[in-house]
Each structure stands twice: as C-alpha cells, then as structure tokens.
Amino acid sequence: MAAPMGHHVAAMPAEEEEKEEAGPGSWEPSGAAPYGNFPHYSRFHPPEPRIGLLPVGLLQSLFPAQGSVPRPLLGLDVGCNSGELSIALYRHLTAPPAAGTGLGPAPDLHLLCCDIDAGLVERARRACPFPGALSFVPLDIMDPTAREPVLASFLARHGRPAFDLGFCMSLTMWVHLHHGDAGLRALLALLASLCRFLLVEPQPWRCYRAAARRLRRLGRRDFDHFRSLGIRGDMAQNVAQILTGELGMELHSCFGTTPWDRSLLLFRAAP
C-alpha cells in the first residue's frame, strides 16, 4: 500500500552520507564525481530497498490489459549509472505473478536507459542480461541537441509517440546543482511531457550539502548554482509541487522512503 507523503523512516547518519559516495568516479579521477556518476553507487544505495517498496503487479495495475495481445510498454530511465537499478527494476516489474494472486502476466517492457557517463553506460551494456529489452546509451538529458534524436529514434522504432513509464532515480539534485532552479523545472517538464507515469526519487536537501562539502574537501570550486538555489528544503515536496502544481501531473502514490530517507513518488499524467 502506498504511504502518505509525510511518512519517513530513519535517515542515514550524516557521517554515512559523507562516506557513501567517496570512491573515485569514472568521469573525473579526482573522486568528485560532480554529476553523480559514482562507479560503485549501488554498493552504497543498493537496488533492493527501493525495489522492496514497489508493489508486486505494479505494471498490471497501472496498465490493465486491453485485447488478447497487449502491446509492449516503453520505459525511460534517466541517470541509470552502471545499470544495476535499471536491471533490478526490469526484473521486478516483469516477474511472473505468484499463483493465487489473481494477477495476469506482466506486459513486455522495453527500457531506454541513459547516463551522462559513457564509461558507466558501457559497463551497464556489458553486464546487462536482457539486451533485447534494455538499451543503454550515453546521453546528457539536459542537452536538447543530443537527446532529441536519441529519444525520437527509440520511440519511432517502437511506433509510439511517448513513454508509458519514466524513472528519475536520485538524479534531480545533480541537475539542480548544475542547471539551477530553471534546470530542475526543465527536467521535470521534459519528463512530464514524455511519460504517462513518472517514478521520482528526489535527493533530500542534506545530500546537496554533502555534495558541496565533497567538492570543497577536494579543493574544487563549488557547484555554480548551489548558493543561489531558491528551491530548497523539503525536496520531495518541492518536486511534487512542481509536477502537480505547475505541470499538471497527479500524485498517484508515495511508496514510502528508503533507509537513506529518499521518497519514491509515482506521478500520473492528467487524463
């Protein structure tokens, strides 16, 4: 059952937040990983706690079968890192239902997974056990010139105008830090325009502070927009307000929070 927006579990201690992403990044050997492109991210934030919050039969409930041969569903996973969560999501969402649940078979799902770090994307490609269902591409989703042909080609290949389901898992902070309030709004507007349903996992504000501290410890310049951000505080509420109040989506479900205090929010395009 989905949890209300106010539901929280214990947050990760501040010292763990500091240590969680301290390994060297593949984007920059300094270890700053300024785009969130940590090469061993799943060691600190493994897929299982997120997957465990998603109900069994989610696809069947969101997309009831129509006709004898249901059409495949299309998904977009933005900021996929090295693919561990993408693969876990695919496995969970397409798993055969247990006997006695009354659920029909899950529809076919094709995922387009992208990340700004080409090295991480290549690792995901090599490790993916479902190459026919998951496509991994290096892509800066904030670059219209780069993204438009990639998205258009994938949708055209499947004969579809939009994605059924989008995933934006722990990406909002990095876009916000690099592109400011306008960039965060632009990302959410893009995903709202592309996806019938959108699953978002916003980072809480304390993660912004931890990311800025990492750069300072490494002697790096602060994120361009960190000190000028007007959108701050409860980021799950802020993201929900933008998607519902400004972009016309509806909050369908809050599936709860992970052990590191990140909410899983599912939004639906207004009918």
Short mmCIF file of N, CA and C in Angstrom, two decimals, residues 88-183:
data_model
loop_
_atom_site.label_atom_id
_atom_site.label_comp_id
_atom_site.label_asym_id
_atom_site.label_seq_id
_atom_site.Cartn_x
_atom_site.Cartn_y
_atom_site.Cartn_z
N ALA A 88 17.40 -4.32 -12.00
CA ALA A 88 16.55 -4.77 -10.89
C ALA A 88 15.11 -4.33 -11.09
N LEU A 89 14.90 -3.11 -11.57
CA LEU A 89 13.54 -2.65 -11.85
C LEU A 89 12.88 -3.51 -12.91
N TYR A 90 13.63 -3.80 -13.96
CA TYR A 90 13.07 -4.63 -15.03
C TYR A 90 12.68 -6.00 -14.50
N ARG A 91 13.55 -6.62 -13.72
CA ARG A 91 13.26 -7.94 -13.17
C ARG A 91 11.99 -7.90 -12.30
N HIS A 92 11.91 -6.89 -11.44
CA HIS A 92 10.78 -6.80 -10.52
C HIS A 92 9.48 -6.55 -11.27
N LEU A 93 9.51 -5.63 -12.20
CA LEU A 93 8.28 -5.23 -12.88
C LEU A 93 7.76 -6.30 -13.82
N THR A 94 8.64 -7.13 -14.35
CA THR A 94 8.21 -8.15 -15.32
C THR A 94 8.19 -9.55 -14.74
N ALA A 95 8.39 -9.68 -13.43
CA ALA A 95 8.40 -11.02 -12.81
C ALA A 95 7.04 -11.69 -12.96
N PRO A 96 7.01 -13.01 -13.24
CA PRO A 96 5.73 -13.72 -13.32
C PRO A 96 5.00 -13.63 -11.99
N PRO A 97 3.71 -13.39 -11.99
CA PRO A 97 2.97 -13.29 -10.73
C PRO A 97 2.89 -14.64 -10.02
N ALA A 98 2.88 -14.60 -8.70
CA ALA A 98 2.74 -15.83 -7.93
C ALA A 98 1.34 -16.40 -8.09
N ALA A 99 1.24 -17.71 -7.96
CA ALA A 99 -0.06 -18.37 -8.08
C ALA A 99 -1.00 -17.86 -6.99
N GLY A 100 -2.25 -17.68 -7.36
CA GLY A 100 -3.25 -17.26 -6.40
C GLY A 100 -3.36 -15.77 -6.19
N THR A 101 -2.54 -14.98 -6.87
CA THR A 101 -2.61 -13.53 -6.69
C THR A 101 -3.71 -12.90 -7.53
N GLY A 102 -4.17 -13.63 -8.53
CA GLY A 102 -5.17 -13.07 -9.42
C GLY A 102 -4.62 -12.12 -10.46
N LEU A 103 -3.30 -11.98 -10.48
CA LEU A 103 -2.67 -11.09 -11.45
C LEU A 103 -2.42 -11.82 -12.76
N GLY A 104 -2.62 -11.11 -13.85
CA GLY A 104 -2.24 -11.65 -15.14
C GLY A 104 -0.76 -11.49 -15.36
N PRO A 105 -0.23 -12.02 -16.44
CA PRO A 105 1.20 -11.86 -16.73
C PRO A 105 1.56 -10.40 -16.94
N ALA A 106 2.76 -10.04 -16.55
CA ALA A 106 3.22 -8.67 -16.76
C ALA A 106 3.41 -8.43 -18.25
N PRO A 107 3.09 -7.24 -18.72
CA PRO A 107 3.33 -6.93 -20.14
C PRO A 107 4.82 -6.86 -20.44
N ASP A 108 5.15 -7.02 -21.70
CA ASP A 108 6.54 -6.82 -22.12
C ASP A 108 6.94 -5.38 -21.85
N LEU A 109 8.19 -5.20 -21.50
CA LEU A 109 8.70 -3.87 -21.17
C LEU A 109 10.02 -3.66 -21.88
N HIS A 110 10.13 -2.53 -22.56
CA HIS A 110 11.38 -2.14 -23.21
C HIS A 110 11.85 -0.83 -22.57
N LEU A 111 13.07 -0.84 -22.05
CA LEU A 111 13.61 0.32 -21.34
C LEU A 111 14.73 0.97 -22.14
N LEU A 112 14.65 2.29 -22.26
CA LEU A 112 15.76 3.09 -22.75
C LEU A 112 16.42 3.72 -21.53
N CYS A 113 17.67 3.36 -21.27
CA CYS A 113 18.38 3.80 -20.06
C CYS A 113 19.55 4.69 -20.48
N CYS A 114 19.66 5.86 -19.88
CA CYS A 114 20.72 6.79 -20.29
C CYS A 114 21.44 7.37 -19.09
N ASP A 115 22.70 7.73 -19.33
CA ASP A 115 23.52 8.37 -18.29
C ASP A 115 24.54 9.26 -18.98
N ILE A 116 24.97 10.30 -18.30
CA ILE A 116 25.93 11.24 -18.88
C ILE A 116 27.32 10.63 -19.01
N ASP A 117 27.61 9.57 -18.26
CA ASP A 117 28.94 8.98 -18.21
C ASP A 117 29.02 7.77 -19.14
N ALA A 118 29.76 7.93 -20.24
CA ALA A 118 29.86 6.86 -21.23
C ALA A 118 30.53 5.61 -20.66
N GLY A 119 31.47 5.78 -19.73
CA GLY A 119 32.12 4.62 -19.12
C GLY A 119 31.16 3.77 -18.32
N LEU A 120 30.30 4.41 -17.55
CA LEU A 120 29.30 3.67 -16.78
C LEU A 120 28.29 3.00 -17.70
N VAL A 121 27.92 3.67 -18.77
CA VAL A 121 26.97 3.09 -19.73
C VAL A 121 27.56 1.84 -20.37
N GLU A 122 28.83 1.89 -20.71
CA GLU A 122 29.47 0.71 -21.30
C GLU A 122 29.49 -0.45 -20.32
N ARG A 123 29.75 -0.17 -19.05
CA ARG A 123 29.68 -1.22 -18.04
C ARG A 123 28.29 -1.82 -17.97
N ALA A 124 27.27 -0.97 -18.03
CA ALA A 124 25.89 -1.46 -17.99
C ALA A 124 25.59 -2.35 -19.18
N ARG A 125 26.04 -1.95 -20.35
CA ARG A 125 25.81 -2.76 -21.55
C ARG A 125 26.43 -4.14 -21.41
N ARG A 126 27.66 -4.17 -20.93
CA ARG A 126 28.36 -5.45 -20.82
C ARG A 126 27.70 -6.37 -19.79
N ALA A 127 27.17 -5.79 -18.73
CA ALA A 127 26.63 -6.60 -17.63
C ALA A 127 25.16 -6.95 -17.80
N CYS A 128 24.48 -6.34 -18.75
CA CYS A 128 23.02 -6.49 -18.85
C CYS A 128 22.65 -7.89 -19.34
N PRO A 129 21.83 -8.63 -18.57
CA PRO A 129 21.40 -9.96 -19.02
C PRO A 129 20.18 -9.92 -19.93
N PHE A 130 19.66 -8.72 -20.21
CA PHE A 130 18.45 -8.60 -21.03
C PHE A 130 18.69 -7.60 -22.17
N PRO A 131 19.66 -7.88 -23.05
CA PRO A 131 20.00 -6.90 -24.09
C PRO A 131 18.86 -6.63 -25.07
N GLY A 132 17.93 -7.56 -25.19
CA GLY A 132 16.80 -7.32 -26.08
C GLY A 132 15.74 -6.41 -25.50
N ALA A 133 15.79 -6.19 -24.19
CA ALA A 133 14.76 -5.40 -23.52
C ALA A 133 15.27 -4.08 -22.97
N LEU A 134 16.57 -4.00 -22.66
CA LEU A 134 17.14 -2.79 -22.09
C LEU A 134 18.20 -2.25 -23.04
N SER A 135 18.05 -0.98 -23.41
CA SER A 135 19.03 -0.30 -24.25
C SER A 135 19.72 0.77 -23.41
N PHE A 136 21.06 0.73 -23.36
CA PHE A 136 21.83 1.69 -22.59
C PHE A 136 22.56 2.63 -23.54
N VAL A 137 22.38 3.94 -23.34
CA VAL A 137 23.01 4.92 -24.22
C VAL A 137 23.63 6.04 -23.39
N PRO A 138 24.82 6.54 -23.79
CA PRO A 138 25.37 7.72 -23.13
C PRO A 138 24.63 8.96 -23.61
N LEU A 139 24.14 9.76 -22.67
CA LEU A 139 23.32 10.91 -23.06
C LEU A 139 23.24 11.91 -21.92
N ASP A 140 23.46 13.18 -22.25
CA ASP A 140 23.16 14.27 -21.33
C ASP A 140 21.72 14.67 -21.58
N ILE A 141 20.82 14.28 -20.69
CA ILE A 141 19.40 14.51 -20.91
C ILE A 141 19.05 15.99 -20.96
N MET A 142 19.95 16.86 -20.45
CA MET A 142 19.69 18.29 -20.45
C MET A 142 20.14 18.97 -21.74
N ASP A 143 20.71 18.23 -22.65
CA ASP A 143 21.19 18.77 -23.92
C ASP A 143 20.16 18.45 -25.00
N PRO A 144 19.33 19.42 -25.41
CA PRO A 144 18.28 19.12 -26.39
C PRO A 144 18.82 18.59 -27.71
N THR A 145 19.95 19.11 -28.16
CA THR A 145 20.52 18.66 -29.43
C THR A 145 20.90 17.19 -29.37
N ALA A 146 21.39 16.74 -28.22
CA ALA A 146 21.79 15.34 -28.08
C ALA A 146 20.59 14.43 -27.83
N ARG A 147 19.65 14.88 -27.00
CA ARG A 147 18.59 13.96 -26.56
C ARG A 147 17.51 13.74 -27.60
N GLU A 148 17.19 14.77 -28.38
CA GLU A 148 16.03 14.65 -29.26
C GLU A 148 16.16 13.52 -30.27
N PRO A 149 17.30 13.38 -30.97
CA PRO A 149 17.40 12.24 -31.90
C PRO A 149 17.40 10.89 -31.21
N VAL A 150 17.98 10.80 -30.02
CA VAL A 150 18.02 9.52 -29.30
C VAL A 150 16.61 9.10 -28.89
N LEU A 151 15.87 10.01 -28.28
CA LEU A 151 14.51 9.68 -27.84
C LEU A 151 13.60 9.42 -29.02
N ALA A 152 13.71 10.27 -30.05
CA ALA A 152 12.84 10.11 -31.22
C ALA A 152 13.10 8.79 -31.92
N SER A 153 14.37 8.39 -32.02
CA SER A 153 14.70 7.13 -32.69
C SER A 153 14.12 5.95 -31.94
N PHE A 154 14.25 5.95 -30.61
CA PHE A 154 13.73 4.84 -29.81
C PHE A 154 12.21 4.75 -29.93
N LEU A 155 11.53 5.88 -29.82
CA LEU A 155 10.07 5.87 -29.91
C LEU A 155 9.62 5.46 -31.31
N ALA A 156 10.29 5.95 -32.33
CA ALA A 156 9.91 5.60 -33.70
C ALA A 156 10.10 4.11 -33.96
N ARG A 157 11.17 3.55 -33.40
CA ARG A 157 11.43 2.12 -33.59
C ARG A 157 10.29 1.28 -33.04
N HIS A 158 9.64 1.77 -32.01
CA HIS A 158 8.53 1.03 -31.41
C HIS A 158 7.17 1.57 -31.84
N GLY A 159 7.18 2.54 -32.75
CA GLY A 159 5.92 3.06 -33.26
C GLY A 159 5.07 3.77 -32.23
N ARG A 160 5.71 4.52 -31.34
CA ARG A 160 4.99 5.15 -30.23
C ARG A 160 5.35 6.63 -30.12
N PRO A 161 4.42 7.46 -29.66
CA PRO A 161 4.71 8.89 -29.52
C PRO A 161 5.32 9.28 -28.18
N ALA A 162 5.22 8.40 -27.16
CA ALA A 162 5.69 8.76 -25.82
C ALA A 162 5.99 7.49 -25.04
N PHE A 163 6.54 7.67 -23.85
CA PHE A 163 6.87 6.55 -22.96
C PHE A 163 5.70 6.30 -22.00
N ASP A 164 5.52 5.04 -21.66
CA ASP A 164 4.49 4.71 -20.69
C ASP A 164 4.93 5.03 -19.27
N LEU A 165 6.21 4.83 -18.98
CA LEU A 165 6.70 4.95 -17.61
C LEU A 165 8.11 5.53 -17.62
N GLY A 166 8.34 6.54 -16.80
CA GLY A 166 9.66 7.12 -16.67
C GLY A 166 10.21 6.90 -15.27
N PHE A 167 11.54 6.82 -15.18
CA PHE A 167 12.23 6.65 -13.91
C PHE A 167 13.26 7.77 -13.78
N CYS A 168 13.19 8.50 -12.68
CA CYS A 168 14.16 9.56 -12.39
C CYS A 168 14.63 9.33 -10.96
N MET A 169 15.62 8.46 -10.83
CA MET A 169 16.04 7.94 -9.53
C MET A 169 17.33 8.62 -9.07
N SER A 170 17.20 9.47 -8.05
CA SER A 170 18.35 10.17 -7.47
C SER A 170 19.14 10.95 -8.53
N LEU A 171 18.40 11.66 -9.37
CA LEU A 171 19.01 12.50 -10.39
C LEU A 171 18.70 13.97 -10.19
N THR A 172 17.57 14.28 -9.57
CA THR A 172 17.11 15.67 -9.52
C THR A 172 18.15 16.60 -8.91
N MET A 173 18.85 16.16 -7.86
CA MET A 173 19.83 17.03 -7.22
C MET A 173 20.94 17.44 -8.18
N TRP A 174 21.44 16.48 -8.96
CA TRP A 174 22.58 16.78 -9.83
C TRP A 174 22.18 17.77 -10.92
N VAL A 175 21.01 17.60 -11.48
CA VAL A 175 20.53 18.57 -12.47
C VAL A 175 20.32 19.93 -11.81
N HIS A 176 19.76 19.93 -10.62
CA HIS A 176 19.51 21.17 -9.88
C HIS A 176 20.81 21.91 -9.60
N LEU A 177 21.85 21.20 -9.15
CA LEU A 177 23.12 21.84 -8.83
C LEU A 177 23.82 22.40 -10.06
N HIS A 178 23.68 21.73 -11.19
CA HIS A 178 24.39 22.16 -12.40
C HIS A 178 23.59 23.13 -13.25
N HIS A 179 22.27 23.09 -13.16
CA HIS A 179 21.43 23.90 -14.04
C HIS A 179 20.50 24.84 -13.30
N GLY A 180 20.55 24.84 -11.98
CA GLY A 180 19.76 25.78 -11.21
C GLY A 180 18.29 25.43 -11.13
N ASP A 181 17.52 26.34 -10.53
CA ASP A 181 16.09 26.12 -10.40
C ASP A 181 15.42 25.93 -11.76
N ALA A 182 15.85 26.73 -12.74
CA ALA A 182 15.26 26.61 -14.07
C ALA A 182 15.56 25.24 -14.68
N GLY A 183 16.75 24.72 -14.42
CA GLY A 183 17.10 23.40 -14.94
C GLY A 183 16.29 22.29 -14.32
#
